Amino acid sequence: MPHPPRSICLLRLSALGDVTHVLPVVHALREAWPNVAITWVIGKPEHKLLEGLAGVEFIVVDKNSGWAGLAALRKRLAGRRFDALLLMQLALRANLLSSAIRADVRIGYDRGRAKELHGLFVNRRVNALADAVPESIGESAHRRGIHVLDALASFVEPLGLPRSSPVWNFPISADAHAWAAEQLPGTQPTLLISPCSSHALRNWLPGRYAAVADHAVARGFRVVLCGGRSERERSMADTIMQAMHQPALDLTGRDTLQQLPALLERADIVLSPDSGPVHIANAVGTRVIGLYACTDPHRSGPYSDLRWTIDRYPEAAQKFLGKPATELRWGAKIERPGVMDLIEVDAVIDAFDRCAADLDRSNQADGADR
């Protein structure tokens, strides 16, 4: 753009992990242009997660509101025009909602990833995402595509800004920190297990979670279960607790979305399948053991560190689709019954032991510096 924008609208409704990836974009825009007015059209749960983020006007949309939601957004924004719209979601409902947002520059995905009429609602596109993959991640991973966070970070480039290293600065209130400290007092190392994704087929077997949890307790860790209030999450937690031979703390259904980042930050290691807590934990600096077979961790794994992530996506591609993972389109999901069975208990225990050893080294280094 020839001049710094005065106003920018971001449209990204969901999900929890994806809006976590948008957070560094907000900070990058604010760093480049401290006076720019930022408006974010966002979903209800995602707004609860980011409530308290300074310098952003949130417009909350019920994702299930259909045409009524479009009409409400059009009424809310009547008479307003933005210098730029970042249409950061490909779903048809997001594309349609964007028609209520008047903007001179409308930035969307490259043609290779655009779908559901996305191209009709934008007039500029990010660069082809395959061109932006760092060669350092390896040839095979390079062919599998870039991480969602990098794809979203590229939306600043048509505005004339370079992509930069992500900064999250997650908005966590003092009350949330106090609540997390009350639940997890002291300094005992903590493994927090968030066993459920919003996609049931991404979930690992409860007996296998229990085996890893028992191993962690034997290693001197406090084990904590967390999750939402759904019947499926309650059932998963109960089944894990029943299968365990060691004690664990069950916080399932007891935290709010505002408290979740504080809880994840207070833990030392988080174990979870592809889910929002993976990305929130990564954003607040906690080590993550990710369990991936349905989805590609190079696209949607813990962004900062994949050393402890179990990657069975290539095996799943061969077993269920009969082709290499490198031949699948960016974002392809292999959500089939039994796919998570490809992740073995021994592999996760090995990842936990390596992660715990890294934690010990870090703690010893911190102690030596004091």
Short mmCIF file of C-alpha atoms in Angstrom, two decimals:
data_model
loop_
_atom_site.label_atom_id
_atom_site.label_comp_id
_atom_site.label_asym_id
_atom_site.label_seq_id
_atom_site.Cartn_x
_atom_site.Cartn_y
_atom_site.Cartn_z
CA MET A 1 0.00 0.00 0.00
CA PRO A 2 1.34 3.49 -0.81
CA HIS A 3 0.39 4.87 2.62
CA PRO A 4 0.05 3.25 6.06
CA PRO A 5 -3.54 2.06 6.55
CA ARG A 6 -5.70 3.86 9.06
CA SER A 7 -8.10 0.98 9.59
CA ILE A 8 -7.87 -2.79 9.08
CA CYS A 9 -10.56 -5.42 9.51
CA LEU A 10 -9.66 -9.06 10.17
CA LEU A 11 -12.21 -11.78 9.56
CA ARG A 12 -11.37 -15.05 11.29
CA LEU A 13 -14.25 -16.62 13.18
CA SER A 14 -12.79 -19.91 14.42
CA ALA A 15 -11.37 -22.11 15.77
CA LEU A 16 -9.52 -21.65 19.06
CA GLY A 17 -6.21 -22.80 17.61
CA ASP A 18 -6.56 -20.77 14.45
CA VAL A 19 -7.39 -17.51 16.21
CA THR A 20 -4.32 -18.17 18.35
CA HIS A 21 -2.35 -18.16 15.08
CA VAL A 22 -3.91 -14.80 14.13
CA LEU A 23 -2.75 -13.17 17.37
CA PRO A 24 0.83 -12.60 16.08
CA VAL A 25 -0.63 -10.86 13.01
CA VAL A 26 -2.41 -8.38 15.29
CA HIS A 27 0.82 -7.65 17.15
CA ALA A 28 2.76 -7.28 13.87
CA LEU A 29 0.24 -4.75 12.57
CA ARG A 30 0.31 -2.85 15.84
CA GLU A 31 4.12 -2.84 15.88
CA ALA A 32 4.32 -1.49 12.32
CA TRP A 33 1.50 1.04 12.67
CA PRO A 34 0.80 1.93 16.33
CA ASN A 35 -2.12 4.16 15.39
CA VAL A 36 -3.95 1.77 13.05
CA ALA A 37 -7.51 0.94 14.11
CA ILE A 38 -7.95 -2.85 14.14
CA THR A 39 -11.37 -4.51 14.01
CA TRP A 40 -11.69 -8.28 14.32
CA VAL A 41 -14.84 -10.16 13.27
CA ILE A 42 -14.69 -13.29 15.44
CA GLY A 43 -16.77 -16.18 16.80
CA LYS A 44 -18.24 -16.26 20.32
CA PRO A 45 -15.96 -18.86 21.99
CA GLU A 46 -12.89 -17.41 20.31
CA HIS A 47 -13.75 -13.96 21.63
CA LYS A 48 -13.98 -15.35 25.16
CA LEU A 49 -10.49 -16.77 24.76
CA LEU A 50 -9.02 -13.43 23.63
CA GLU A 51 -11.15 -11.13 25.75
CA GLY A 52 -8.90 -8.47 27.18
CA LEU A 53 -6.70 -8.10 24.10
CA ALA A 54 -5.91 -4.39 24.07
CA GLY A 55 -6.23 -2.18 21.05
CA VAL A 56 -8.71 -4.34 19.13
CA GLU A 57 -12.40 -3.74 18.45
CA PHE A 58 -14.11 -7.14 18.45
CA ILE A 59 -17.31 -7.76 16.53
CA VAL A 60 -18.70 -11.09 17.73
CA VAL A 61 -20.65 -13.24 15.29
CA ASP A 62 -22.61 -16.37 16.09
CA LYS A 63 -21.27 -18.85 13.54
CA ASN A 64 -24.65 -20.59 13.40
CA SER A 65 -26.69 -17.44 12.79
CA GLY A 66 -26.80 -17.84 9.00
CA TRP A 67 -28.43 -15.07 6.97
CA ALA A 68 -29.56 -13.31 10.17
CA GLY A 69 -25.92 -13.00 11.23
CA LEU A 70 -24.99 -11.55 7.85
CA ALA A 71 -27.80 -9.00 8.10
CA ALA A 72 -26.75 -8.06 11.64
CA LEU A 73 -23.14 -7.57 10.59
CA ARG A 74 -24.21 -5.48 7.61
CA LYS A 75 -26.28 -3.28 9.92
CA ARG A 76 -23.46 -3.02 12.47
CA LEU A 77 -20.98 -1.86 9.82
CA ALA A 78 -23.32 0.38 7.83
CA GLY A 79 -21.51 3.55 6.82
CA ARG A 80 -18.06 2.21 7.69
CA ARG A 81 -15.27 1.51 5.26
CA PHE A 82 -11.85 0.01 6.01
CA ASP A 83 -8.58 0.57 4.23
CA ALA A 84 -8.01 -3.19 4.19
CA LEU A 85 -9.82 -6.43 4.93
CA LEU A 86 -7.85 -9.58 5.74
CA LEU A 87 -10.20 -12.44 4.85
CA MET A 88 -8.34 -15.14 6.76
CA GLN A 89 -10.91 -17.94 6.55
CA LEU A 90 -11.93 -20.04 3.56
CA ALA A 91 -15.32 -21.36 4.73
CA LEU A 92 -18.30 -20.26 2.65
CA ARG A 93 -20.00 -18.63 5.64
CA ALA A 94 -16.90 -16.49 6.23
CA ASN A 95 -16.73 -15.55 2.56
CA LEU A 96 -20.40 -14.51 2.62
CA LEU A 97 -19.97 -12.56 5.85
CA SER A 98 -17.14 -10.63 4.25
CA SER A 99 -19.63 -9.15 1.78
CA ALA A 100 -20.91 -7.01 4.67
CA ILE A 101 -17.45 -5.48 5.12
CA ARG A 102 -16.59 -2.58 2.82
CA ALA A 103 -12.84 -2.26 2.20
CA ASP A 104 -10.63 -0.81 -0.52
CA VAL A 105 -8.13 -3.69 -0.33
CA ARG A 106 -9.48 -7.20 0.23
CA ILE A 107 -6.72 -9.74 0.85
CA GLY A 108 -7.32 -13.48 0.59
CA TYR A 109 -5.56 -16.79 0.06
CA ASP A 110 -3.59 -17.74 -3.04
CA ARG A 111 -5.46 -19.55 -5.82
CA GLY A 112 -3.97 -22.91 -4.94
CA ARG A 113 -5.73 -22.95 -1.58
CA ALA A 114 -8.81 -20.83 -2.25
CA LYS A 115 -12.14 -22.67 -2.17
CA GLU A 116 -15.87 -22.13 -1.58
CA LEU A 117 -15.97 -19.04 -3.85
CA HIS A 118 -13.22 -17.34 -1.86
CA GLY A 119 -11.79 -15.61 -4.94
CA LEU A 120 -15.04 -13.72 -5.54
CA PHE A 121 -14.64 -11.80 -2.29
CA VAL A 122 -11.00 -10.64 -2.55
CA ASN A 123 -9.02 -8.39 -4.88
CA ARG A 124 -5.50 -9.25 -3.68
CA ARG A 125 -3.94 -12.54 -2.69
CA VAL A 126 -1.06 -13.72 -0.55
CA ASN A 127 1.84 -15.33 -2.37
CA ALA A 128 1.61 -19.03 -3.22
CA LEU A 129 2.17 -20.64 0.15
CA ALA A 130 4.46 -23.40 -1.10
CA ASP A 131 6.99 -20.72 -2.01
CA ALA A 132 7.18 -19.62 1.62
CA VAL A 133 8.22 -22.94 3.19
CA PRO A 134 11.57 -22.73 4.99
CA GLU A 135 13.96 -25.27 3.44
CA SER A 136 15.38 -25.94 6.92
CA ILE A 137 12.41 -28.13 7.85
CA GLY A 138 13.52 -30.83 5.41
CA GLU A 139 12.60 -31.90 1.91
CA SER A 140 9.70 -34.20 2.84
CA ALA A 141 8.12 -31.68 5.18
CA HIS A 142 8.75 -28.97 2.58
CA ARG A 143 6.58 -30.85 0.09
CA ARG A 144 3.85 -31.27 2.72
CA GLY A 145 3.35 -27.51 2.96
CA ILE A 146 3.67 -24.75 5.50
CA HIS A 147 2.15 -24.25 8.92
CA VAL A 148 -1.21 -22.50 9.26
CA LEU A 149 0.46 -19.79 11.34
CA ASP A 150 2.88 -19.00 8.50
CA ALA A 151 0.01 -18.94 6.03
CA LEU A 152 -1.84 -16.42 8.18
CA ALA A 153 1.33 -14.40 8.81
CA SER A 154 1.69 -13.94 5.04
CA PHE A 155 -1.45 -11.76 5.02
CA VAL A 156 0.65 -8.75 6.05
CA GLU A 157 2.80 -8.96 2.90
CA PRO A 158 0.27 -7.40 0.47
CA LEU A 159 0.15 -4.48 2.93
CA GLY A 160 3.88 -3.94 2.39
CA LEU A 161 5.09 -5.59 5.61
CA PRO A 162 7.53 -8.50 5.82
CA ARG A 163 6.59 -11.61 7.72
CA SER A 164 8.27 -11.67 11.11
CA SER A 165 8.84 -14.13 13.92
CA PRO A 166 5.57 -14.63 15.82
CA VAL A 167 4.92 -12.84 19.09
CA TRP A 168 1.79 -13.96 20.94
CA ASN A 169 1.63 -11.93 24.20
CA PHE A 170 -1.47 -13.89 25.14
CA PRO A 171 -3.96 -11.80 27.13
CA ILE A 172 -4.16 -13.52 30.54
CA SER A 173 -5.74 -11.72 33.47
CA ALA A 174 -4.34 -11.61 37.00
CA ASP A 175 -7.47 -13.42 38.20
CA ALA A 176 -6.82 -16.25 35.73
CA HIS A 177 -3.21 -16.57 36.89
CA ALA A 178 -4.38 -16.69 40.52
CA TRP A 179 -6.95 -19.40 39.72
CA ALA A 180 -4.34 -21.54 37.94
CA ALA A 181 -1.90 -21.17 40.85
CA GLU A 182 -4.63 -22.26 43.25
CA GLN A 183 -5.34 -25.39 41.21
CA LEU A 184 -1.66 -26.27 40.71
CA PRO A 185 0.18 -25.02 43.81
CA GLY A 186 3.87 -25.57 44.48
CA THR A 187 6.67 -26.48 42.13
CA GLN A 188 6.04 -30.17 41.38
CA PRO A 189 6.51 -30.76 37.63
CA THR A 190 3.12 -31.10 35.95
CA LEU A 191 1.91 -33.05 32.95
CA LEU A 192 -1.42 -31.66 31.78
CA ILE A 193 -3.43 -33.98 29.54
CA SER A 194 -6.07 -32.36 27.34
CA PRO A 195 -7.33 -35.59 25.74
CA CYS A 196 -10.10 -34.38 23.44
CA SER A 197 -10.21 -32.55 20.14
CA SER A 198 -13.42 -31.05 18.79
CA HIS A 199 -13.09 -33.78 16.11
CA ALA A 200 -13.74 -37.10 17.88
CA LEU A 201 -11.71 -39.17 15.40
CA ARG A 202 -8.56 -37.23 16.36
CA ASN A 203 -8.76 -38.50 19.94
CA TRP A 204 -6.36 -41.12 21.25
CA LEU A 205 -7.51 -44.18 23.22
CA PRO A 206 -8.21 -43.51 26.94
CA GLY A 207 -6.29 -46.60 28.07
CA ARG A 208 -3.19 -45.33 26.26
CA TYR A 209 -3.50 -41.91 27.90
CA ALA A 210 -3.74 -43.72 31.25
CA ALA A 211 -0.55 -45.69 30.59
CA VAL A 212 1.40 -42.52 29.80
CA ALA A 213 -0.12 -40.76 32.82
CA ASP A 214 0.92 -43.60 35.15
CA HIS A 215 4.45 -43.43 33.74
CA ALA A 216 4.57 -39.69 34.37
CA VAL A 217 3.44 -40.10 38.00
CA ALA A 218 6.13 -42.73 38.49
CA ARG A 219 8.63 -40.16 37.21
CA GLY A 220 7.52 -37.71 39.92
CA PHE A 221 5.08 -35.65 37.87
CA ARG A 222 1.71 -34.38 38.93
CA VAL A 223 -0.82 -35.41 36.28
CA VAL A 224 -3.81 -33.19 35.53
CA LEU A 225 -6.73 -33.80 33.17
CA CYS A 226 -8.53 -30.87 31.61
CA GLY A 227 -11.24 -30.34 29.03
CA GLY A 228 -14.62 -28.79 28.39
CA ARG A 229 -18.07 -29.51 29.73
CA SER A 230 -19.38 -31.77 26.98
CA GLU A 231 -20.57 -35.29 27.71
CA ARG A 232 -17.86 -36.70 25.43
CA GLU A 233 -15.09 -34.92 27.33
CA ARG A 234 -16.53 -35.95 30.69
CA SER A 235 -16.71 -39.58 29.55
CA MET A 236 -13.13 -39.51 28.26
CA ALA A 237 -11.80 -38.11 31.54
CA ASP A 238 -13.74 -40.65 33.60
CA THR A 239 -12.46 -43.54 31.49
CA ILE A 240 -8.84 -42.36 31.79
CA MET A 241 -9.14 -41.96 35.56
CA GLN A 242 -10.63 -45.45 35.91
CA ALA A 243 -7.84 -46.99 33.83
CA MET A 244 -5.06 -45.30 35.81
CA HIS A 245 -3.25 -47.02 38.68
CA GLN A 246 -1.81 -43.76 39.99
CA PRO A 247 -3.61 -40.63 41.28
CA ALA A 248 -4.41 -37.68 39.03
CA LEU A 249 -6.15 -34.34 39.40
CA ASP A 250 -9.30 -34.00 37.30
CA LEU A 251 -10.08 -30.40 36.28
CA THR A 252 -12.30 -31.37 33.35
CA GLY A 253 -15.11 -28.86 32.98
CA ARG A 254 -13.83 -26.67 35.82
CA ASP A 255 -11.95 -23.97 33.89
CA THR A 256 -13.26 -21.21 31.65
CA LEU A 257 -11.82 -20.16 28.30
CA GLN A 258 -10.27 -17.16 30.05
CA GLN A 259 -8.60 -19.44 32.61
CA LEU A 260 -7.40 -22.09 30.15
CA PRO A 261 -4.29 -20.21 28.90
CA ALA A 262 -3.19 -19.59 32.50
CA LEU A 263 -3.63 -23.29 33.32
CA LEU A 264 -1.65 -24.35 30.24
CA GLU A 265 1.07 -21.84 31.05
CA ARG A 266 1.44 -23.17 34.59
CA ALA A 267 1.88 -26.75 33.37
CA ASP A 268 5.33 -27.97 32.36
CA ILE A 269 4.25 -30.38 29.60
CA VAL A 270 0.93 -30.62 27.72
CA LEU A 271 -0.17 -33.85 26.02
CA SER A 272 -2.97 -33.51 23.47
CA PRO A 273 -4.14 -34.44 19.98
CA ASP A 274 -4.58 -31.74 17.32
CA SER A 275 -6.69 -29.25 19.26
CA GLY A 276 -6.92 -25.67 20.48
CA PRO A 277 -4.98 -26.38 23.71
CA VAL A 278 -1.96 -27.53 21.66
CA HIS A 279 -1.69 -24.11 20.05
CA ILE A 280 -2.54 -22.13 23.17
CA ALA A 281 0.08 -24.06 25.17
CA ASN A 282 2.65 -23.39 22.45
CA ALA A 283 1.70 -19.70 22.47
CA VAL A 284 2.28 -19.37 26.23
CA GLY A 285 5.63 -21.19 26.05
CA THR A 286 4.75 -24.62 27.43
CA ARG A 287 6.31 -27.78 25.99
CA VAL A 288 3.83 -29.83 23.94
CA ILE A 289 3.62 -33.51 23.09
CA GLY A 290 1.26 -33.50 20.11
CA LEU A 291 -0.48 -36.65 18.88
CA TYR A 292 -0.94 -36.48 15.10
CA ALA A 293 -2.23 -39.03 12.62
CA CYS A 294 -5.43 -37.46 11.25
CA THR A 295 -3.73 -34.17 10.43
CA ASP A 296 -0.27 -33.03 9.34
CA PRO A 297 1.79 -31.62 12.24
CA HIS A 298 3.90 -29.63 9.78
CA ARG A 299 0.69 -27.74 9.01
CA SER A 300 -1.12 -27.75 12.35
CA GLY A 301 1.26 -29.01 15.03
CA PRO A 302 2.76 -27.02 17.91
CA TYR A 303 4.45 -24.25 15.94
CA SER A 304 7.56 -23.56 17.99
CA ASP A 305 8.82 -27.08 18.59
CA LEU A 306 7.95 -30.42 16.98
CA ARG A 307 10.65 -32.43 18.78
CA TRP A 308 8.14 -34.28 20.96
CA THR A 309 5.27 -34.53 18.52
CA ILE A 310 4.29 -38.01 17.33
CA ASP A 311 3.80 -37.84 13.56
CA ARG A 312 1.89 -40.77 12.09
CA TYR A 313 0.36 -38.75 9.25
CA PRO A 314 2.56 -40.38 6.58
CA GLU A 315 1.61 -43.87 7.80
CA ALA A 316 -2.07 -42.87 7.87
CA ALA A 317 -1.88 -41.58 4.31
CA GLN A 318 -0.47 -44.87 3.08
CA LYS A 319 -2.82 -47.08 5.11
CA PHE A 320 -6.11 -45.25 4.58
CA LEU A 321 -5.57 -43.40 1.29
CA GLY A 322 -2.95 -45.53 -0.43
CA LYS A 323 -0.64 -42.63 -1.27
CA PRO A 324 2.28 -40.70 0.27
CA ALA A 325 1.48 -37.73 2.50
CA THR A 326 3.49 -35.55 0.11
CA GLU A 327 0.84 -36.14 -2.58
CA LEU A 328 -2.07 -34.90 -0.46
CA ARG A 329 -3.41 -31.38 -0.82
CA TRP A 330 -2.53 -28.84 1.85
CA GLY A 331 -4.87 -29.30 4.81
CA ALA A 332 -6.06 -32.81 3.88
CA LYS A 333 -7.47 -34.65 6.90
CA ILE A 334 -7.44 -38.41 7.37
CA GLU A 335 -10.22 -38.65 9.93
CA ARG A 336 -11.00 -42.36 9.75
CA PRO A 337 -11.95 -44.80 12.54
CA GLY A 338 -8.81 -46.36 13.96
CA VAL A 339 -6.34 -43.86 12.53
CA MET A 340 -5.14 -42.73 15.97
CA ASP A 341 -4.38 -46.37 16.84
CA LEU A 342 -1.22 -45.85 14.76
CA ILE A 343 0.24 -43.91 17.71
CA GLU A 344 1.88 -46.37 20.10
CA VAL A 345 2.12 -45.97 23.88
CA ASP A 346 5.87 -46.61 23.81
CA ALA A 347 6.39 -43.79 21.30
CA VAL A 348 4.55 -41.32 23.51
CA ILE A 349 6.37 -42.47 26.66
CA ASP A 350 9.67 -42.00 24.83
CA ALA A 351 8.59 -38.50 23.78
CA PHE A 352 7.59 -37.73 27.36
CA ASP A 353 10.94 -38.93 28.72
CA ARG A 354 12.86 -36.81 26.20
CA CYS A 355 10.67 -33.81 26.97
CA ALA A 356 11.08 -34.29 30.74
CA ALA A 357 14.86 -34.52 30.30
CA ASP A 358 14.80 -31.24 28.37
CA LEU A 359 12.75 -29.69 31.17
CA ASP A 360 15.32 -30.89 33.75
CA ARG A 361 18.18 -29.39 31.76
CA SER A 362 16.32 -26.10 31.46
CA ASN A 363 15.56 -25.99 35.18
CA GLN A 364 19.17 -26.77 36.06
CA ALA A 365 20.39 -24.00 33.75
CA ASP A 366 17.93 -21.56 35.28
CA GLY A 367 19.14 -22.54 38.77
CA ALA A 368 22.77 -22.04 37.79
CA ASP A 369 21.98 -18.55 36.50
CA ARG A 370 20.48 -17.43 39.81
#
